[in-house]
């Protein structure tokens, strides 16, 4: 998942980018359950469980976000190289995902983690939607490839 050299054909790219996007979505959807399990495992008192959840989110969420972006970055750079594009153009979709870092990192984390970071509201993730669209477009064949 984290290789930066070589190239990826369309099927390998679809598989790897699908896993990376699923991992990113899973970090948003399942993190409240992971956080609740951490709080239960810590046997915290009712008045301190919020602090345990905040510390767990502060420690784990950035690592998961960076791992997901690195997975997408590796797949996109290798696919751009295989598609005949300059490899640095493959960095565009992950940078778009990183542009909505507030949404992708803080969504699903409860209220304490975004509040402690100064995030009072989360806007529509337009950059993440654009990044996901370019990830899909990078996997589509060129018109010349369809004529062969």
Coordinates of C-alpha atoms in Angstrom, one line a residue:
X1 CA 0.0 0.0 0.0
X2 CA 2.8 2.4 0.8
X3 CA 5.1 1.8 -2.2
X4 CA 6.1 4.9 -4.2
X5 CA 8.0 3.3 -7.1
X6 CA 6.7 1.4 -10.1
X7 CA 3.3 1.8 -11.8
X8 CA -0.2 0.5 -11.3
X9 CA -2.5 -0.6 -14.0
X10 CA -6.2 0.3 -13.8
X11 CA -7.4 -2.8 -11.9
X12 CA -4.6 -2.6 -9.3
X13 CA -5.3 1.1 -9.0
X14 CA -9.0 0.5 -8.5
X15 CA -8.3 -2.0 -5.8
X16 CA -5.8 0.1 -3.9
X17 CA -7.7 3.4 -4.2
X18 CA -10.9 1.6 -3.2
X19 CA -9.2 0.2 -0.1
X20 CA -7.7 3.6 0.8
X21 CA -11.1 5.4 0.4
X22 CA -12.8 2.6 2.4
X23 CA -10.2 3.0 5.1
X24 CA -10.8 6.8 5.2
X25 CA -14.5 6.3 5.5
X26 CA -14.1 3.6 8.1
X27 CA -12.0 6.0 10.3
X28 CA -15.0 8.4 10.3
X29 CA -17.8 5.9 10.8
X30 CA -16.2 3.4 13.2
X31 CA -14.1 5.7 15.3
X32 CA -16.9 6.5 17.8
X33 CA -17.1 2.8 18.5
X34 CA -13.3 2.5 18.9
X35 CA -13.3 5.5 21.2
X36 CA -16.1 4.0 23.3
X37 CA -14.2 0.8 23.6
X38 CA -11.1 2.7 24.7
X39 CA -13.1 4.5 27.4
X40 CA -14.7 1.2 28.6
X41 CA -11.3 -0.5 28.7
X42 CA -9.8 2.4 30.8
X43 CA -12.4 1.9 33.5
X44 CA -12.6 5.7 33.8
X45 CA -14.9 7.4 36.2
X46 CA -18.1 9.0 34.7
X47 CA -16.7 12.5 35.2
X48 CA -13.3 11.7 33.5
X49 CA -14.4 9.6 30.5
X50 CA -14.7 12.7 28.3
X51 CA -11.0 13.5 28.9
X52 CA -10.0 9.9 28.1
X53 CA -12.0 10.1 24.8
X54 CA -10.4 13.4 24.0
X55 CA -6.9 12.1 24.6
X56 CA -7.6 9.0 22.6
X57 CA -9.0 11.0 19.7
X58 CA -6.1 13.5 19.8
X59 CA -3.6 10.6 19.7
X60 CA -5.2 8.3 17.1
X61 CA -7.2 10.4 14.6
X62 CA -4.2 12.3 13.1
X63 CA -2.3 9.1 12.6
X64 CA -5.2 7.4 10.8
X65 CA -5.7 10.5 8.6
X66 CA -2.1 10.6 7.6
X67 CA -2.1 6.9 6.9
X68 CA -5.1 7.2 4.7
X69 CA -3.6 10.1 2.7
X70 CA -0.3 8.2 2.3
X71 CA -2.2 5.2 0.9
X72 CA -4.0 7.4 -1.6
X73 CA -0.8 9.3 -2.5
X74 CA 1.1 6.1 -3.2
X75 CA -1.7 4.7 -5.4
X76 CA -2.2 8.0 -7.3
X77 CA 1.4 8.6 -8.0
X78 CA 1.9 5.1 -9.4
X79 CA -1.2 5.3 -11.5
X80 CA -0.2 8.7 -12.9
X81 CA 3.1 7.2 -13.9
X82 CA 1.3 4.2 -15.6
X83 CA -1.1 6.6 -17.4
X84 CA 1.8 8.5 -19.0
X85 CA 1.4 11.6 -16.8
X86 CA 4.0 13.2 -14.7
X87 CA 4.1 11.4 -11.3
X88 CA 3.7 14.7 -9.4
X89 CA 0.3 15.1 -10.9
X90 CA -0.8 12.1 -9.0
X91 CA -0.3 14.1 -5.8
X92 CA -3.3 16.3 -6.7
X93 CA -6.1 14.0 -5.5
X94 CA -4.6 13.4 -2.0
X95 CA -3.8 17.1 -1.6
X96 CA -7.5 17.8 -2.3
X97 CA -8.4 15.3 0.4
X98 CA -6.0 17.0 2.7
X99 CA -7.7 20.3 1.9
X100 CA -10.8 19.1 3.8
X101 CA -8.7 17.9 6.7
X102 CA -11.2 19.5 9.2
X103 CA -14.0 17.3 7.9
X104 CA -12.1 14.1 7.3
X105 CA -10.3 14.2 10.7
X106 CA -12.9 15.7 13.0
X107 CA -16.2 14.1 11.6
X108 CA -17.4 11.3 13.7
X109 CA -15.0 12.2 16.6
X110 CA -17.7 13.5 19.0
X111 CA -17.8 17.1 20.1
X112 CA -14.8 17.4 22.4
X113 CA -12.0 16.7 19.8
X114 CA -13.1 19.3 17.2
X115 CA -14.0 21.8 20.0
X116 CA -10.5 21.5 21.6
X117 CA -9.0 22.2 18.2
X118 CA -11.1 25.3 17.7
X119 CA -13.4 23.8 15.1
X120 CA -16.9 25.1 15.8
X121 CA -18.6 24.0 12.6
X122 CA -17.7 21.7 9.7
X123 CA -18.5 22.8 6.2
X124 CA -19.5 20.7 3.2
X125 CA -16.4 18.7 2.1
X126 CA -16.0 20.2 -1.4
X127 CA -12.3 19.5 -1.7
X128 CA -12.8 15.9 -0.6
X129 CA -15.5 15.4 -3.2
X130 CA -13.2 16.9 -5.9
X131 CA -10.4 14.7 -4.7
X132 CA -12.5 11.6 -4.8
X133 CA -13.7 12.5 -8.3
X134 CA -10.2 12.9 -9.5
X135 CA -9.3 9.6 -8.0
X136 CA -12.1 8.0 -10.0
X137 CA -11.1 9.9 -13.2
X138 CA -7.5 8.7 -12.8
X139 CA -8.7 5.1 -13.0
X140 CA -10.7 5.6 -16.2
X141 CA -9.1 4.7 -19.5
X142 CA -8.2 7.4 -22.1
X143 CA -10.3 7.7 -25.2
X144 CA -7.4 6.4 -27.3
X145 CA -7.3 3.2 -25.2
X146 CA -10.9 2.6 -25.9
X147 CA -10.4 2.7 -29.7
X148 CA -7.9 -0.1 -29.7

